[in-house]
Structure formats: C-alpha cells, structure tokens
Short mmCIF file of C-alpha atoms in Angstrom, two decimals:
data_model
loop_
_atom_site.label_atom_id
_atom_site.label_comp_id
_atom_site.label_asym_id
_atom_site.label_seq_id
_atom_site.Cartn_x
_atom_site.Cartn_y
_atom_site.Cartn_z
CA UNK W 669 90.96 -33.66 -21.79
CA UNK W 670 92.63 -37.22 -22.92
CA UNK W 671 96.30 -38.31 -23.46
CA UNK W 672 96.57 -36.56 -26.98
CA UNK W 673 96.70 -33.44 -24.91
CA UNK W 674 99.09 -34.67 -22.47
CA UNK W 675 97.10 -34.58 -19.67
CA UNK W 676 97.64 -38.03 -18.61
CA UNK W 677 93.98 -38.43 -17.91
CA UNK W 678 92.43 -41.36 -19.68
CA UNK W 679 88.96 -43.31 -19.67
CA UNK W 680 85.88 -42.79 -21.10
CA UNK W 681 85.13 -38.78 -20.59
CA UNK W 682 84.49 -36.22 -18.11
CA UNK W 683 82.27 -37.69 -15.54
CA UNK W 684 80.66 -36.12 -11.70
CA UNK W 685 81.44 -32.75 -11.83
CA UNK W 686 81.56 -29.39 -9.68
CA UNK W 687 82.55 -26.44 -9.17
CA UNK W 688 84.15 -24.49 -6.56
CA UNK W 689 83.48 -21.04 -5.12
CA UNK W 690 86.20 -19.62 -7.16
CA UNK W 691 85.07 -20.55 -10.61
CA UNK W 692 87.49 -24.12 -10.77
CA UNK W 693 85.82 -27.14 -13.06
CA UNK W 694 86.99 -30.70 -10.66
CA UNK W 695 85.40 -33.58 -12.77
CA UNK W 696 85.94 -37.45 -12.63
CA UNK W 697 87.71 -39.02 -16.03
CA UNK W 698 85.20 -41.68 -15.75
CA UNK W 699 86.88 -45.39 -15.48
CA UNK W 700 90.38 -43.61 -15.08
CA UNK W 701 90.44 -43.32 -11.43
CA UNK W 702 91.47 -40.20 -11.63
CA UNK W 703 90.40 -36.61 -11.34
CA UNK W 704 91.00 -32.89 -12.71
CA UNK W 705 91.38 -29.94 -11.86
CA UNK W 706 90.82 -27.18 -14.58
CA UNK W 707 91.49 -23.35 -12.77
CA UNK W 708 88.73 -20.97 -13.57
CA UNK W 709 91.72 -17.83 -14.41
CA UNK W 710 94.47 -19.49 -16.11
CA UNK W 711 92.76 -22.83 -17.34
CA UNK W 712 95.83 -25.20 -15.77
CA UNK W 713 94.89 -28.89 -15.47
CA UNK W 714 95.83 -30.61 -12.25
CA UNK W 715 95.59 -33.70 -12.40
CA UNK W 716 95.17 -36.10 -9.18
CA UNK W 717 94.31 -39.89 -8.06
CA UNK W 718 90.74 -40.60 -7.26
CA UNK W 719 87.21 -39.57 -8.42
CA UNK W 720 83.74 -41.18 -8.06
CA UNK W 721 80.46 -41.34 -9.61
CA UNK W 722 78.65 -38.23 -7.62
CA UNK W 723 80.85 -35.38 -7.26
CA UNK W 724 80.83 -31.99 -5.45
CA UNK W 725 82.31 -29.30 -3.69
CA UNK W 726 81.70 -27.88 0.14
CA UNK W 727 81.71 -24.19 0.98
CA UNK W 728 85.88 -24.99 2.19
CA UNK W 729 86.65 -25.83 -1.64
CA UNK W 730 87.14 -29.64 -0.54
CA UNK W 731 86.28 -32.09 -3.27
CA UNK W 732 83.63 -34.69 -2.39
CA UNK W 733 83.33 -38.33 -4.73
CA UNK W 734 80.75 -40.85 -3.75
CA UNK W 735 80.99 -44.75 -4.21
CA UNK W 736 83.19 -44.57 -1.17
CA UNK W 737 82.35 -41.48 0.39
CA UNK W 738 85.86 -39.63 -0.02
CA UNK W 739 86.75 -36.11 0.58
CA UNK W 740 89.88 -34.79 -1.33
CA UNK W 741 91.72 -31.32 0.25
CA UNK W 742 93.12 -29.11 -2.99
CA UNK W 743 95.33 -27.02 -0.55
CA UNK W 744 96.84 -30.50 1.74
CA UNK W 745 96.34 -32.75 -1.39
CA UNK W 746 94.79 -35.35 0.94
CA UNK W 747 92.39 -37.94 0.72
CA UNK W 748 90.09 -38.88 3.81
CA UNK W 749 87.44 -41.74 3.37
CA UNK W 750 84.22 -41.84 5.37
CA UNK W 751 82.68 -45.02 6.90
CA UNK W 752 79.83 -44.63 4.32
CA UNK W 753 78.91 -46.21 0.72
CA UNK W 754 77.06 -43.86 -1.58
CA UNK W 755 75.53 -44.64 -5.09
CA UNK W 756 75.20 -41.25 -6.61
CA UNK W 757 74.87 -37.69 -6.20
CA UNK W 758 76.34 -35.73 -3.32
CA UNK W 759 75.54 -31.87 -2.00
CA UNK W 760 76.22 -30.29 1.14
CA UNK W 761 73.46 -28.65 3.44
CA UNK W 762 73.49 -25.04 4.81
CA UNK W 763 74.10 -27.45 8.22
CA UNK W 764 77.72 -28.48 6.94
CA UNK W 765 76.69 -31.97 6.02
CA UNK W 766 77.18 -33.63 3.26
CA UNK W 767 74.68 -35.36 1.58
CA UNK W 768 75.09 -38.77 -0.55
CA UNK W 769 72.75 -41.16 -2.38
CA UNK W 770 73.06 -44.74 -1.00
CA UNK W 771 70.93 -47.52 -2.57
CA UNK W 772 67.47 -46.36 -1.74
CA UNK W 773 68.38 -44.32 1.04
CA UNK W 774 70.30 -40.67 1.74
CA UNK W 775 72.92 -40.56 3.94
CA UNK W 776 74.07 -37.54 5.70
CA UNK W 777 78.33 -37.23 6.92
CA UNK W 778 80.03 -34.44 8.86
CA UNK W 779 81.91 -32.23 6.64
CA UNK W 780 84.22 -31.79 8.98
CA UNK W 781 85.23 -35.02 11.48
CA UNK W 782 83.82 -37.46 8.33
CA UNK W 783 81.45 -38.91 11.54
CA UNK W 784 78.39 -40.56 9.47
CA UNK W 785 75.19 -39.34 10.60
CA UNK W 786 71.91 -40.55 9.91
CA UNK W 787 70.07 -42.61 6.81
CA UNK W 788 67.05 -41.41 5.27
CA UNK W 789 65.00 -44.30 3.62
CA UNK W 790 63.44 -43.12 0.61
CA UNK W 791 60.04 -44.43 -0.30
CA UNK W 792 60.01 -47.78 -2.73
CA UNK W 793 62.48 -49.78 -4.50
CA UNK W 794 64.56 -47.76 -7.07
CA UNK W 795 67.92 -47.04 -7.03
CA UNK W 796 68.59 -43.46 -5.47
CA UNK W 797 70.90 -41.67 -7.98
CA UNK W 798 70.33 -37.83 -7.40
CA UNK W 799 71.26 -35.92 -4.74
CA UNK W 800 71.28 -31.85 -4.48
CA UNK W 801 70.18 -29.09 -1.86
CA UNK W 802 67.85 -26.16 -2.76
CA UNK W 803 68.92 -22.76 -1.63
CA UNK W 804 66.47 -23.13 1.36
CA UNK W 805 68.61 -26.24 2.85
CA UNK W 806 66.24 -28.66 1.55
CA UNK W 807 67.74 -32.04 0.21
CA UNK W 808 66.31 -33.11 -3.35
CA UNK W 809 66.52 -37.02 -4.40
CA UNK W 810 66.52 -38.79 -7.56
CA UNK W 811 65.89 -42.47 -7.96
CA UNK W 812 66.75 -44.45 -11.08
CA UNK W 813 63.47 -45.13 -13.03
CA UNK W 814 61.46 -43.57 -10.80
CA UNK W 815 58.95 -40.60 -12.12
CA UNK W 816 58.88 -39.18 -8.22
CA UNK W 817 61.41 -36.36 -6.71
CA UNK W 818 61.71 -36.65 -3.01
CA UNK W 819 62.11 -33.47 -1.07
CA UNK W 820 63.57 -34.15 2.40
CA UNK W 821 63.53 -31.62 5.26
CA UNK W 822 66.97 -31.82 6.84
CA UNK W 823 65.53 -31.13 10.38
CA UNK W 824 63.08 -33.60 10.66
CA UNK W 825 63.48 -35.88 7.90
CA UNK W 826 59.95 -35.11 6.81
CA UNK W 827 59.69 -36.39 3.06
CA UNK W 828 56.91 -34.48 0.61
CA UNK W 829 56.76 -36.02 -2.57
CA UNK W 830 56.38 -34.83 -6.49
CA UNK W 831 55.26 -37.08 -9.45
CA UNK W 832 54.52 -37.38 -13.30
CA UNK W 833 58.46 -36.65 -14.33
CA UNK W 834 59.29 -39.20 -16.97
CA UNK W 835 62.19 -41.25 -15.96
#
C-alpha cells in the first residue's frame, strides 16, 4: 500500500505485522508513523496514527507496537502507552500478558491495566529482537547476532537454552 493507491500511507514498506482472530492484516508502514488496517472479508484499508517495530495482536483484537510499549483499541480507536520500552518483538501469553523484547531483557505488561510486570534478563550481551509464545505458554527470544534461542518458562522464569542457529 503507498500514496499511488491513495492510501495515504507512506515510508519505506510494510513493517511488524499481525493478525487478528478474524483474519485482519494490521502492519506498521515502516518510518511513516502510521499503521493499517487491511479487513480479512472485504479488503478495506484503515488507516490510523502510530505503529512500532514489534507488532501483535491479543486474544481482545487490540493492536500491540513496541518501542514504546503502546496498545491501540480497533473498536474505541484509542491509544494507551505502557510505562515500558521494548526493542522488538511482542506476543501475549495464555496468562494475558504481553510480552516485549527490551535490550537484553523480556519484559512482561498486563494486557489489561498496562501495569508492567517483571524483566527477564536474558543471558549475554546481544540485542534481544524476537519475541513469540509457543502454544504451550512458553515465551521464545531472539537476540540480534546471537546463534542461541532462549525458551523462558512464564511461571518461574526458568530459561533452557538452544544453539548452532546461524545468526
């Protein structure tokens, strides 16, 4: 989607996106600082202020961005920021948190009040970049450069480790 189509969304391309429970595409127009909205039936674009480098969706159809951990309500068309930076990749837990890469740590936040919850510190010095969540609850991390995948229980923060992926 770019201007020639009249979509008002500029920058350099589609950039952090999810999808909803019903089927919608939300994805970032990267250095726009906006957002879209493409419906799964009819394939409308809504377009909307806001957008971030990790994106996702919670089981409520709210739209999560990270940098500044912001949660964006399709039905309200509200914005609500959380007292939390995050680097990367975001994912919600079958706890209602949502997770969010923050520097070399994971960070977890209330889906619902935005309250910030605890910080995981992930092992070494890389950047953490990926976040997502298994279909057992458990939270898998990313770093930048780094050929280890961190799987952390949600519970008790336990961390097992996996190694020999290339970058």
């Amino acid at each position: 989607i770019n201007d020639s189509m009249g979509c008002g969304l500029v920058g350099l391309g589609p950039y952090g996106g999810a999808v909803d429970y019903e089927g919608n595409f939300f994805f970032h127009g990267f250095g726009s600082g906006s957002f879209a909205r493409i419906d799964f039936a009819t394939k409308n674009v809504t377009l909307g202020q806001g957008g971030g480098y990790g994106t996702t969706v919670d089981t409520k159809g709210r739209l999560w961005w990270s940098s500044s951990a912001r949660r964006y309500d399709p039905a309200t068309r509200q914005t609500q920021s959380a007292n939390a930076t995050s680097s990367g990749g975001m994912g919600q837990d079958l706890q209602g948190r949502i997770w969010g890469a923050q520097d070399g740590n994971v960070v977890w936040i209330d889906m619902e009040t935005m309250a910030v919850g605890d910080t995981v510190t992930i092992p070494g010095s890389f950047t953490t970049k990926g976040v997502s969540v298994d279909i057992d609850g458990f939270i898998w991390v990313t770093r930048q450069s780094d050929p280890t995948v961190y799987k952390i229980d949600p519970d008790t923060y336990q961390i097992d480790t996996y190694t020999g992926l290339n970058n």
